[in-house]
JSON list of C-alpha atoms in Angstrom, two decimals:
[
{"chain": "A", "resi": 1, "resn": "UNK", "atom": "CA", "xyz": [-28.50, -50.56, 85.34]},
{"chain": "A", "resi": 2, "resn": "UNK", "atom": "CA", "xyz": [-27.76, -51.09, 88.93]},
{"chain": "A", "resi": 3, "resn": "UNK", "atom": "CA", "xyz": [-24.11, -52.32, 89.93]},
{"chain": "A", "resi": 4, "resn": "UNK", "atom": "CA", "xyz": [-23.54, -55.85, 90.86]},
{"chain": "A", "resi": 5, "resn": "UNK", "atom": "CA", "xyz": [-20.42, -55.30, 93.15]},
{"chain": "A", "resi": 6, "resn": "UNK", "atom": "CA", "xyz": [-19.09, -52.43, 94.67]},
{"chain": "A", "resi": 7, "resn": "UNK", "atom": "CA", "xyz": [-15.58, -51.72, 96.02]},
{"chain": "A", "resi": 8, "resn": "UNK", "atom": "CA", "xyz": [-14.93, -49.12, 98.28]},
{"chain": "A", "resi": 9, "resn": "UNK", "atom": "CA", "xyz": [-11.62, -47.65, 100.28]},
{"chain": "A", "resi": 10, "resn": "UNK", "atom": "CA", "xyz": [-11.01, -44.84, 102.09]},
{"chain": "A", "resi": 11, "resn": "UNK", "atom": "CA", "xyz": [-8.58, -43.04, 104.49]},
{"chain": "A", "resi": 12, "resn": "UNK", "atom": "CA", "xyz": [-8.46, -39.91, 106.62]},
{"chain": "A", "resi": 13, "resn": "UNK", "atom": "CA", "xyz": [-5.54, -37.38, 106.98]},
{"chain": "A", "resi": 14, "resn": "UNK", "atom": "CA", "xyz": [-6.81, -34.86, 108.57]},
{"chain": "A", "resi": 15, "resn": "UNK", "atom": "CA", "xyz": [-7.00, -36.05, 112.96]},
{"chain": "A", "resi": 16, "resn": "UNK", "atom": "CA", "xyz": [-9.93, -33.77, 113.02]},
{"chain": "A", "resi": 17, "resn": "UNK", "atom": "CA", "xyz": [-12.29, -35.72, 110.46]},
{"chain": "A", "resi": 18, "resn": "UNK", "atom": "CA", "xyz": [-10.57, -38.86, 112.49]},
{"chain": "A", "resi": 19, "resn": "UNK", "atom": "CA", "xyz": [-12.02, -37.95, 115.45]},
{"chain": "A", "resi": 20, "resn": "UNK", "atom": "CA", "xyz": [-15.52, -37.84, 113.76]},
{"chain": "A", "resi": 21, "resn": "UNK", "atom": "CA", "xyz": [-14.92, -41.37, 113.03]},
{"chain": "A", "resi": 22, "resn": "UNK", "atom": "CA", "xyz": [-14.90, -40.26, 109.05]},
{"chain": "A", "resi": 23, "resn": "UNK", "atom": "CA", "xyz": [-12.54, -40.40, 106.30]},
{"chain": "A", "resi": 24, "resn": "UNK", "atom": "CA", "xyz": [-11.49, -37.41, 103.65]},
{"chain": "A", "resi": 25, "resn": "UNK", "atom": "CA", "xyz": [-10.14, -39.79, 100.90]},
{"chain": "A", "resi": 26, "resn": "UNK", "atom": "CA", "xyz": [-11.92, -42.13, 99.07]},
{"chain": "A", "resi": 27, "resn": "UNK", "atom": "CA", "xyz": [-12.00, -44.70, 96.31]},
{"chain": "A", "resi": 28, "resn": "UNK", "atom": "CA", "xyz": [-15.07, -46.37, 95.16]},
{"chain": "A", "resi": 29, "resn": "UNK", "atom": "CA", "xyz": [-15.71, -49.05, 91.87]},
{"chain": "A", "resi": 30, "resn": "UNK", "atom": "CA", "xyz": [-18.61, -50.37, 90.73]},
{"chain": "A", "resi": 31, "resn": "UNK", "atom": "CA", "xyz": [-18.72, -53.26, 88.52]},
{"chain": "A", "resi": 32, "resn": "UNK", "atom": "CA", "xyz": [-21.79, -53.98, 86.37]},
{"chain": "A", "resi": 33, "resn": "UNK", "atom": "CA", "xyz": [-23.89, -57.34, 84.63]},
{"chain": "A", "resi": 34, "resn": "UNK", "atom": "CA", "xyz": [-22.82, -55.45, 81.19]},
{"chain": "A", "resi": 35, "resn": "UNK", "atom": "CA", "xyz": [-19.03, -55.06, 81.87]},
{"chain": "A", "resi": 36, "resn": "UNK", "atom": "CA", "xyz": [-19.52, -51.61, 82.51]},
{"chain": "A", "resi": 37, "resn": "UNK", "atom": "CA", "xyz": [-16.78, -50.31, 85.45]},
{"chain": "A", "resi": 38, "resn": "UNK", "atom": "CA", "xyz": [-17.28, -46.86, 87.04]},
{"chain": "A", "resi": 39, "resn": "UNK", "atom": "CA", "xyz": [-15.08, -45.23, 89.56]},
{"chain": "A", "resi": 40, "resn": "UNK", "atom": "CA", "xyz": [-15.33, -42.29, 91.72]},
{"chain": "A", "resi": 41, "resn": "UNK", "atom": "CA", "xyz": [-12.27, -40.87, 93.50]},
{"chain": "A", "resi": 42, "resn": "UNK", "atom": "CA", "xyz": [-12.91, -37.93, 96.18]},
{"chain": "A", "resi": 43, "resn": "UNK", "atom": "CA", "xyz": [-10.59, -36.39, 98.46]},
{"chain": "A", "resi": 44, "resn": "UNK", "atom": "CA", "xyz": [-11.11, -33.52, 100.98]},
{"chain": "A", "resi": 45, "resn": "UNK", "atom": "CA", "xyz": [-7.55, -32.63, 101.21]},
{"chain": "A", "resi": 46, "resn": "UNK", "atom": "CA", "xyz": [-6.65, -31.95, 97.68]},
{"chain": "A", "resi": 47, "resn": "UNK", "atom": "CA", "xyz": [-4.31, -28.74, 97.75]},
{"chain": "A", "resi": 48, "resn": "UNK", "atom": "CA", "xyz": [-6.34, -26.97, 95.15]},
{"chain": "A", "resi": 49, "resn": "UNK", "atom": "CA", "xyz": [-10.23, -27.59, 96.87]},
{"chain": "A", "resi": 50, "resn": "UNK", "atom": "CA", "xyz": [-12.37, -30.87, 97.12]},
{"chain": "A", "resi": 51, "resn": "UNK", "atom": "CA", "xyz": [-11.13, -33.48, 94.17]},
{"chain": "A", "resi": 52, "resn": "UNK", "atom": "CA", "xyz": [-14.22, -35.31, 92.80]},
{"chain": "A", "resi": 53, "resn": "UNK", "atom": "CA", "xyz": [-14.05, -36.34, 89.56]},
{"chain": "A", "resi": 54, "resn": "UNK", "atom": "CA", "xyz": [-16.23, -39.70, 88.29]},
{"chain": "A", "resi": 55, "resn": "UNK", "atom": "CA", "xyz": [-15.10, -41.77, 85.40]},
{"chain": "A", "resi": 56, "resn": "UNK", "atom": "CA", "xyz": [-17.22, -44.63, 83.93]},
{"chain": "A", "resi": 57, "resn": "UNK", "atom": "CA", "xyz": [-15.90, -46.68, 81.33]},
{"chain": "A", "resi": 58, "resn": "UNK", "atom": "CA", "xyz": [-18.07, -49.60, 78.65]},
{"chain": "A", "resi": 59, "resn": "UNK", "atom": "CA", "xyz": [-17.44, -50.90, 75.94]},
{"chain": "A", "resi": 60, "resn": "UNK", "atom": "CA", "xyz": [-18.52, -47.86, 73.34]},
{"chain": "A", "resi": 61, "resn": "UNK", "atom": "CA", "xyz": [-16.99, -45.34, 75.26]},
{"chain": "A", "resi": 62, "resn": "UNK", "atom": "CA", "xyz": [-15.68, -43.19, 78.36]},
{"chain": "A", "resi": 63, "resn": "UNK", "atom": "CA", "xyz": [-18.00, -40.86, 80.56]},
{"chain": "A", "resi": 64, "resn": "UNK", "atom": "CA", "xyz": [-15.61, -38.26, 82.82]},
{"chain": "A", "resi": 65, "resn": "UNK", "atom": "CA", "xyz": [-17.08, -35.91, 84.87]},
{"chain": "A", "resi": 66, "resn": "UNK", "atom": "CA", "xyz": [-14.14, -33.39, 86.07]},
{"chain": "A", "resi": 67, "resn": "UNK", "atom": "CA", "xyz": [-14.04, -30.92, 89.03]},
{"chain": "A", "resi": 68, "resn": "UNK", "atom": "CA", "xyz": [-15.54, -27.55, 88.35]},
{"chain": "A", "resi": 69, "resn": "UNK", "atom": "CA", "xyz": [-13.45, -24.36, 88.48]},
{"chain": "A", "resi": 70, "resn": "UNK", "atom": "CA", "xyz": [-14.37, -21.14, 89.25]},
{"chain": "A", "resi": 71, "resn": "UNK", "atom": "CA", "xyz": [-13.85, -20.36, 85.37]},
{"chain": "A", "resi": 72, "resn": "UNK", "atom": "CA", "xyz": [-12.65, -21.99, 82.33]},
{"chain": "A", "resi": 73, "resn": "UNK", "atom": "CA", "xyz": [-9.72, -19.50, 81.46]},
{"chain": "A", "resi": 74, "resn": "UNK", "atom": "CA", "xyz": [-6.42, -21.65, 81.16]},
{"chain": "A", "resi": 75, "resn": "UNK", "atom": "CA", "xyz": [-3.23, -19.76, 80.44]},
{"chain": "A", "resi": 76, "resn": "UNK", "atom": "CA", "xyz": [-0.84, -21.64, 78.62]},
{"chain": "A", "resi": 77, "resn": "UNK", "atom": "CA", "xyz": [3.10, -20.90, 77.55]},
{"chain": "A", "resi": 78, "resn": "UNK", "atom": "CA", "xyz": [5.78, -22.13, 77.11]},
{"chain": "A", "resi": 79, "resn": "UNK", "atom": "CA", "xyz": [6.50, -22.65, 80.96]},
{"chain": "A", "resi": 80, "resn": "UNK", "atom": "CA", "xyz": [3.29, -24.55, 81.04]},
{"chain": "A", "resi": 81, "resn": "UNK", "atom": "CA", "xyz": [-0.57, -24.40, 81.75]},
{"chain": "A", "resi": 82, "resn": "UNK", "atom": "CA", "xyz": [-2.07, -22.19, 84.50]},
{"chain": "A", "resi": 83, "resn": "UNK", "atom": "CA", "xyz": [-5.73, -23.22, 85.39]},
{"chain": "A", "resi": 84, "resn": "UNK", "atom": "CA", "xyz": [-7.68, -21.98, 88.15]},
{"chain": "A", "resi": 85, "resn": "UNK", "atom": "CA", "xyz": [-8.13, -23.47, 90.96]},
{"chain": "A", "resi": 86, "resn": "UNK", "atom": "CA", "xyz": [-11.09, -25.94, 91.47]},
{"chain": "A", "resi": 87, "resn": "UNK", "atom": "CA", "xyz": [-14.15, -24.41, 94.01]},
{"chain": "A", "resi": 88, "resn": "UNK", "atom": "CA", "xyz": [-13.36, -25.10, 97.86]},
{"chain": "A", "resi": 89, "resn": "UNK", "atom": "CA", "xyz": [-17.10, -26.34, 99.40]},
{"chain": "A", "resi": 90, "resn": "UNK", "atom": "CA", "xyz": [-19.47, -28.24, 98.56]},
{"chain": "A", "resi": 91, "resn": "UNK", "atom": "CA", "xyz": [-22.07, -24.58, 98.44]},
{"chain": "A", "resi": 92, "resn": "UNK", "atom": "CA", "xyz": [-19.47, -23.18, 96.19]},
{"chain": "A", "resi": 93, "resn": "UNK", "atom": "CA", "xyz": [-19.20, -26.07, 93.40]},
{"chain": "A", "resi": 94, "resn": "UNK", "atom": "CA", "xyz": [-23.13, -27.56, 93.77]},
{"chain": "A", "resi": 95, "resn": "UNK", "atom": "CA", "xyz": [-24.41, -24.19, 93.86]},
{"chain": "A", "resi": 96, "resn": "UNK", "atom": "CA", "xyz": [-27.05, -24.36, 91.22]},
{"chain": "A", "resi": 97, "resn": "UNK", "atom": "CA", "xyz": [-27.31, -27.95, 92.14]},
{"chain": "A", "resi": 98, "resn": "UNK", "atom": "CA", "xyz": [-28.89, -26.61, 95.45]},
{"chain": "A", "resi": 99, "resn": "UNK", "atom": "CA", "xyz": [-30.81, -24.25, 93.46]},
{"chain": "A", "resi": 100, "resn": "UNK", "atom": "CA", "xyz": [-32.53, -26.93, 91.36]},
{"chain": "A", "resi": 101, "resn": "UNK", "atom": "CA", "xyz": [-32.32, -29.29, 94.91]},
{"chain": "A", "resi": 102, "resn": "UNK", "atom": "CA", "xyz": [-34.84, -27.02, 97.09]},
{"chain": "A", "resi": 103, "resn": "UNK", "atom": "CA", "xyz": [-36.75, -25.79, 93.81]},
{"chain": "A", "resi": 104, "resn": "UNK", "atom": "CA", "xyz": [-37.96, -29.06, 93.49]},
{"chain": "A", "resi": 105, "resn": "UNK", "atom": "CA", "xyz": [-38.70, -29.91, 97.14]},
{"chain": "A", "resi": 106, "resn": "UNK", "atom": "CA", "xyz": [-40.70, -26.61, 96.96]},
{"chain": "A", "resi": 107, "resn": "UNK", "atom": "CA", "xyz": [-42.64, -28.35, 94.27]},
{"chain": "A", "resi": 108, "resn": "UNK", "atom": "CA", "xyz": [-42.92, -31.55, 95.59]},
{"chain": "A", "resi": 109, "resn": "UNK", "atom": "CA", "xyz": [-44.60, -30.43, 98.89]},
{"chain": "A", "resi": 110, "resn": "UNK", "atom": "CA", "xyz": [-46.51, -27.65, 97.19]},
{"chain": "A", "resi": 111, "resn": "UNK", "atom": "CA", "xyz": [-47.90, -30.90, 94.59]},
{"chain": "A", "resi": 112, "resn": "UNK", "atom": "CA", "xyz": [-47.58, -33.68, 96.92]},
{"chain": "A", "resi": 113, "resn": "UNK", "atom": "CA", "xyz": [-46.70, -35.96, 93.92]},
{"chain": "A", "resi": 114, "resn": "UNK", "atom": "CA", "xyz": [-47.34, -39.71, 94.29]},
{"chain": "A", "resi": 115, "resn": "UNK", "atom": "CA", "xyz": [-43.96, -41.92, 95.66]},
{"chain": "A", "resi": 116, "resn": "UNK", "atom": "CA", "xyz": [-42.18, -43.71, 92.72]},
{"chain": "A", "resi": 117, "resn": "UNK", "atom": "CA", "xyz": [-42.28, -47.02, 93.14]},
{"chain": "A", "resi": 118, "resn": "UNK", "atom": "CA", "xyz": [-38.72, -47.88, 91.23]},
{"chain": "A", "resi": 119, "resn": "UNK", "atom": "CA", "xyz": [-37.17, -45.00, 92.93]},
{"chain": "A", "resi": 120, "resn": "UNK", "atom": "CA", "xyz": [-37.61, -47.04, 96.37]},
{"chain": "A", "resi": 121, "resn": "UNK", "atom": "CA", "xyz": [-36.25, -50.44, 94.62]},
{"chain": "A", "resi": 122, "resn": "UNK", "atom": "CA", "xyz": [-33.00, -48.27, 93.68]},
{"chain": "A", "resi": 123, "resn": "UNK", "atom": "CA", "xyz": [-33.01, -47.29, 96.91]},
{"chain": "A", "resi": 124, "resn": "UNK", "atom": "CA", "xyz": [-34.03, -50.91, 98.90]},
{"chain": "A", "resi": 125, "resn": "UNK", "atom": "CA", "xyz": [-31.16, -52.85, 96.46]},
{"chain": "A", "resi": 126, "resn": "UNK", "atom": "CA", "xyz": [-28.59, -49.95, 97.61]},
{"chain": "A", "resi": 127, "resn": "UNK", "atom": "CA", "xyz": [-29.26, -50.28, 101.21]},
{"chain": "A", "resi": 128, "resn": "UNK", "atom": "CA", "xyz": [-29.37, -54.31, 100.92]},
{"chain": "A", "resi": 129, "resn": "UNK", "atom": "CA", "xyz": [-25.83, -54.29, 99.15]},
{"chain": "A", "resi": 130, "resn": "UNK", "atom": "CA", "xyz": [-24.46, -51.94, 101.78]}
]
């Protein structure tokens, strides 16, 4: 399903992404024909690394994607919880998502598969919307 409206905000703190003409905070929504909402919040200047976490909400239920941590030990007392901290760069959090990224351009230009047509109408009603 491809979103019918989409909201977007952002901001930028830090005067050197400024100068780039770029932000480092952002909000997006996306409304859909179903009643489906999704939101994505990102932030480049979280304290504890890059804060991306997506949430999509519908009628039978929620879909949260949270930011990945260098491990999943959490100590907890009676002082609180102690979690680690979330990974800093984009290489260090996506790192098998790279992996899988240039595995399959490798195969795509060692195949040279045929273009997907619905792939490009994704694409065209994204770039129309914009």
């Amino acid at each position: 399903e491809i979103p019918d409206e989409v909201f977007t905000v952002g901001h930028c703190y830090d005067p050197a992404i400024a100068a780039l003409d770029d932000v480092d905070t952002v909000v997006v929504t996306l409304r859909y024909a179903s009643g489906l909402l999704a939101t994505v919040d990102s932030s480049r200047v979280a304290a504890y690394g890059y804060d991306q976490r997506v949430e999509v909400f519908g009628e039978r239920g929620m879909l949260t994607a949270q930011n990945e941590s260098r491990h999943t030990v959490e100590l907890a007392t009676a002082a609180g919880h102690l979690r680690p901290c979330t990974e800093w760069s984009f290489p260090e959090r996506y790192r098998h998502t790279y992996t899988v990224e240039l595995t399959e351009f490798l195969n795509m230009v060692r195949n040279e598969p045929p273009l997907v047509e619905e792939d490009r109408l994704v694409e065209r009603h994204f770039l129309d919307t914009s």
